[in-house]
Amino acid sequence: MRKNSLNSAVRIRSLAKINLDLRVLDKRPDGYHNLRTIFQTVSLADYIEISHTPARRLTVNLTSDIPGNLIEKAAHLLDIPGHFDIRLTKRIPMGGGLGGGSSNAAAILLAIPPLTGRRIPLDKLTGLAAQLGSDVPFFLLGGTALGVERGTELYPLPDLKPFPAIIIAPGIHVSTSDAYNALDRLTGAHRRMANDERPGNDFEAVVFPQHPQLKLMKGKLLKQGAVLALMSGSGSTVFGVFENRLKRDSGLVSLRKDLGNVKIFPVSFVGRGAYRSLWWRQLRASRDWKAWPPQNRYAQ
Ligand code: C5P
């Protein structure tokens, strides 16, 4: 059997994340900010189809309805020769704080090595991921994780239940670097107290005054019975977490009626165990080895 004949094409679900808590700490000499955040993967996903043809040089042909995607950059950073035909079908709203672009980049880092019969250790992939963006390394881990420093130093946390949630994507684009700059200008009294133990998102203090409808949406999620409702990342997406599906689904019906043509997605939390199983399954990788990152059984 030819070495790569099993896995020359794959179809991948590239999941979104939300931030269950997000604190922006001090500005660093390199211009980034130190953070303390809890990342959580959720079931909302983009679809990426990759097919590989052996070749001496690396070429990427990306078919996508959106430009400037990190996918091509990730493939070039990996620098594994071959021709890669990649088709991206976007469902995760862009610039919404859901890490869609970061997830796509991480998906390429996870998928291409087994697809081409290569084996690249996790710490090398993590280094490449951090070069692509602050949220990319998290998607090499999945589940629930604490992120500190730039958000790239990660500590896995135990899986939570697959809580049902609602994501509201109002389609407002918030620039991440503008949100950080606005937060830098915010004086003490308006910042969340360092000793506030409740989950929160520091960016709400600068994004909500600019886009009051987001605060209203958060209020509506709480009114529908969400046990936690927050903006994700630097916005503009807001999400609500529910105790059970019944409450989530009745909230969904009311919010869809109330908010008209705003995009609203029912999702659930995806733990690390489920995240890895999804990857092993979709790469038809050596699931029996339970290797992470996923490996092709013929890998060198
Ligand atoms: O790393 P990434 O490309 O996602 O960051 C986008 C922008 O967000 C950076 O240029 C920077 O302005 C800001 N940022 C930051 N501190 C972080 C992450 C991002 O200031 N920890």
XYZ file of N, CA, C and O and ligand atoms in Angstrom, residues 31-33 35 133-134 150 176-177 180, ligand 1:
61
model
N 4.759 45.239 23.190
C 3.533 45.837 22.652
C 2.286 45.013 22.926
O 1.175 45.523 22.844
N 2.456 43.730 23.217
C 1.315 42.881 23.575
C 0.945 43.118 25.039
O 1.645 43.817 25.759
N -0.156 42.521 25.456
C -0.592 42.640 26.849
C -0.535 41.279 27.516
O -0.807 40.266 26.880
N -2.224 38.605 29.809
C -3.635 38.257 29.995
C -3.787 37.224 31.079
O -2.833 36.528 31.426
N -0.467 33.813 15.817
C -1.406 34.651 16.568
C -1.538 34.160 17.999
O -1.308 32.984 18.282
N -1.969 35.069 18.874
C -1.987 34.763 20.304
C -2.978 33.658 20.678
O -2.802 32.975 21.681
N 0.877 36.233 26.861
C 0.160 36.747 25.676
C -1.134 35.984 25.424
O -1.869 36.285 24.485
N -9.325 44.199 17.294
C -8.712 43.739 18.541
C -7.681 44.745 19.049
O -7.682 45.096 20.233
N -6.823 45.255 18.164
C -5.780 46.155 18.663
C -6.388 47.477 19.134
O -5.926 48.050 20.129
N -7.661 46.869 22.659
C -6.556 46.900 23.641
C -6.129 48.333 23.920
O -5.909 48.720 25.072
O -1.654 37.923 18.349
P -2.745 38.520 17.543
O -2.348 38.731 16.108
O -4.029 37.784 17.670
O -3.013 39.955 18.156
C -3.726 40.983 17.496
C -3.461 42.315 18.204
O -4.053 42.298 19.503
C -1.995 42.579 18.452
O -1.425 43.299 17.386
C -2.016 43.425 19.718
O -2.285 44.762 19.405
C -3.204 42.898 20.465
N -2.870 41.909 21.516
C -2.301 42.340 22.707
N -2.025 41.433 23.688
C -2.320 40.114 23.524
C -2.908 39.658 22.323
C -3.164 40.587 21.340
O -2.045 43.528 22.881
N -2.056 39.253 24.506
